[in-house]
Amino acid sequence: MFTEDLSLFLDVETGFAVNATWQTQQVPVIYDRAYLETLGISASNPVALTAEVKVPGVTRGQAILIQSINYTIDDIQPDGTGMVLLQLKRAA
């Protein structure tokens, strides 16, 4: 496995990452709510990138709160470097 100091990417104090609340704990994430438009249909595709060790046992359907928005985790995509991309859906 790739070993790199990922804390630099997840430093909340520099503004590069934000804190999310997952299972009552604060988890630093790189948060993106990219706007997409395909075939005239627009939507946002919210994702959160974090270190796998910060979210051990994460599963689809779990709740996560980012910047006062409640989401559920829709998909989990480890990238093989120790990071994991969480695809998010806005909670109903």
mmCIF file of C-alpha atoms in Angstrom:
data_model
loop_
_atom_site.group_PDB
_atom_site.id
_atom_site.type_symbol
_atom_site.label_atom_id
_atom_site.label_comp_id
_atom_site.label_asym_id
_atom_site.label_seq_id
_atom_site.Cartn_x
_atom_site.Cartn_y
_atom_site.Cartn_z
ATOM 1 C CA MET A 1 0.000 0.000 0.000
ATOM 2 C CA PHE A 2 1.067 3.540 -0.736
ATOM 3 C CA THR A 3 2.388 5.240 2.404
ATOM 4 C CA GLU A 4 2.264 9.000 2.424
ATOM 5 C CA ASP A 5 1.426 11.570 5.072
ATOM 6 C CA LEU A 6 -2.191 12.262 4.134
ATOM 7 C CA SER A 7 -2.714 14.675 7.025
ATOM 8 C CA LEU A 8 -1.461 17.555 4.867
ATOM 9 C CA PHE A 9 -4.396 17.067 2.480
ATOM 10 C CA LEU A 10 -6.899 16.799 5.329
ATOM 11 C CA ASP A 11 -5.770 19.839 7.324
ATOM 12 C CA VAL A 12 -8.896 21.739 8.360
ATOM 13 C CA GLU A 13 -6.894 24.722 9.599
ATOM 14 C CA THR A 14 -5.528 25.517 6.135
ATOM 15 C CA GLY A 15 -9.043 25.510 4.709
ATOM 16 C CA PHE A 16 -8.313 22.674 2.311
ATOM 17 C CA ALA A 17 -10.595 20.316 4.250
ATOM 18 C CA VAL A 18 -13.666 20.710 6.429
ATOM 19 C CA ASN A 19 -14.889 18.726 9.398
ATOM 20 C CA ALA A 20 -17.723 16.296 8.848
ATOM 21 C CA THR A 21 -19.656 14.492 11.569
ATOM 22 C CA TRP A 22 -19.798 10.736 11.082
ATOM 23 C CA GLN A 23 -20.931 8.430 13.885
ATOM 24 C CA THR A 24 -20.611 11.260 16.437
ATOM 25 C CA GLN A 25 -16.964 11.908 15.569
ATOM 26 C CA GLN A 26 -15.329 14.727 13.647
ATOM 27 C CA VAL A 27 -13.700 13.538 10.422
ATOM 28 C CA PRO A 28 -11.685 15.827 8.139
ATOM 29 C CA VAL A 29 -12.888 15.583 4.533
ATOM 30 C CA ILE A 30 -12.269 17.294 1.241
ATOM 31 C CA TYR A 31 -15.833 18.187 0.332
ATOM 32 C CA ASP A 32 -17.088 18.923 -3.164
ATOM 33 C CA ARG A 33 -20.616 19.647 -4.383
ATOM 34 C CA ALA A 34 -19.823 19.735 -8.082
ATOM 35 C CA TYR A 35 -22.609 20.957 -10.320
ATOM 36 C CA LEU A 36 -23.322 18.709 -13.295
ATOM 37 C CA GLU A 37 -25.435 19.205 -16.375
ATOM 38 C CA THR A 38 -26.049 16.346 -18.797
ATOM 39 C CA LEU A 39 -28.572 16.316 -21.621
ATOM 40 C CA GLY A 40 -30.306 19.347 -20.153
ATOM 41 C CA ILE A 41 -30.660 17.782 -16.697
ATOM 42 C CA SER A 42 -28.821 19.511 -13.885
ATOM 43 C CA ALA A 43 -27.834 18.084 -10.526
ATOM 44 C CA SER A 44 -25.129 18.226 -7.932
ATOM 45 C CA ASN A 45 -22.819 15.341 -7.211
ATOM 46 C CA PRO A 46 -21.676 15.779 -3.594
ATOM 47 C CA VAL A 47 -18.619 13.777 -2.555
ATOM 48 C CA ALA A 48 -16.295 13.656 0.428
ATOM 49 C CA LEU A 49 -12.701 12.438 0.240
ATOM 50 C CA THR A 50 -10.990 11.297 3.427
ATOM 51 C CA ALA A 51 -8.407 8.863 4.765
ATOM 52 C CA GLU A 52 -9.713 5.298 5.090
ATOM 53 C CA VAL A 53 -8.390 5.127 8.667
ATOM 54 C CA LYS A 54 -10.674 8.033 9.620
ATOM 55 C CA VAL A 55 -13.834 6.081 8.712
ATOM 56 C CA PRO A 56 -13.205 2.440 9.669
ATOM 57 C CA GLY A 57 -16.203 0.255 8.965
ATOM 58 C CA VAL A 58 -18.003 2.899 6.909
ATOM 59 C CA THR A 59 -20.982 1.448 5.056
ATOM 60 C CA ARG A 60 -23.536 2.572 2.514
ATOM 61 C CA GLY A 61 -26.606 4.191 3.998
ATOM 62 C CA GLN A 62 -24.828 5.701 7.001
ATOM 63 C CA ALA A 63 -25.428 9.345 7.849
ATOM 64 C CA ILE A 64 -22.810 12.077 7.540
ATOM 65 C CA LEU A 65 -23.204 15.806 8.245
ATOM 66 C CA ILE A 66 -21.117 18.274 6.247
ATOM 67 C CA GLN A 67 -21.490 22.058 6.469
ATOM 68 C CA SER A 68 -24.930 21.733 8.094
ATOM 69 C CA ILE A 69 -26.218 19.452 5.319
ATOM 70 C CA ASN A 70 -27.365 15.938 6.174
ATOM 71 C CA TYR A 71 -26.277 13.267 3.703
ATOM 72 C CA THR A 72 -26.360 9.509 3.452
ATOM 73 C CA ILE A 73 -23.386 7.653 2.063
ATOM 74 C CA ASP A 74 -24.447 6.268 -1.307
ATOM 75 C CA ASP A 75 -21.195 4.615 -2.430
ATOM 76 C CA ILE A 76 -17.714 3.992 -1.051
ATOM 77 C CA GLN A 77 -14.731 4.075 -3.404
ATOM 78 C CA PRO A 78 -11.293 3.328 -1.926
ATOM 79 C CA ASP A 79 -8.567 4.544 -4.266
ATOM 80 C CA GLY A 80 -5.772 2.185 -3.202
ATOM 81 C CA THR A 81 -3.636 4.952 -1.693
ATOM 82 C CA GLY A 82 -5.291 5.064 1.726
ATOM 83 C CA MET A 83 -7.947 7.540 0.669
ATOM 84 C CA VAL A 84 -11.638 6.802 0.147
ATOM 85 C CA LEU A 85 -14.192 8.745 -1.879
ATOM 86 C CA LEU A 86 -17.670 8.793 -0.376
ATOM 87 C CA GLN A 87 -20.459 9.449 -2.867
ATOM 88 C CA LEU A 88 -23.215 11.291 -1.012
ATOM 89 C CA LYS A 89 -26.968 11.774 -1.338
ATOM 90 C CA ARG A 90 -28.806 14.548 0.417
ATOM 91 C CA ALA A 91 -30.882 13.018 3.211
ATOM 92 C CA ALA A 92 -34.631 13.332 2.865
#
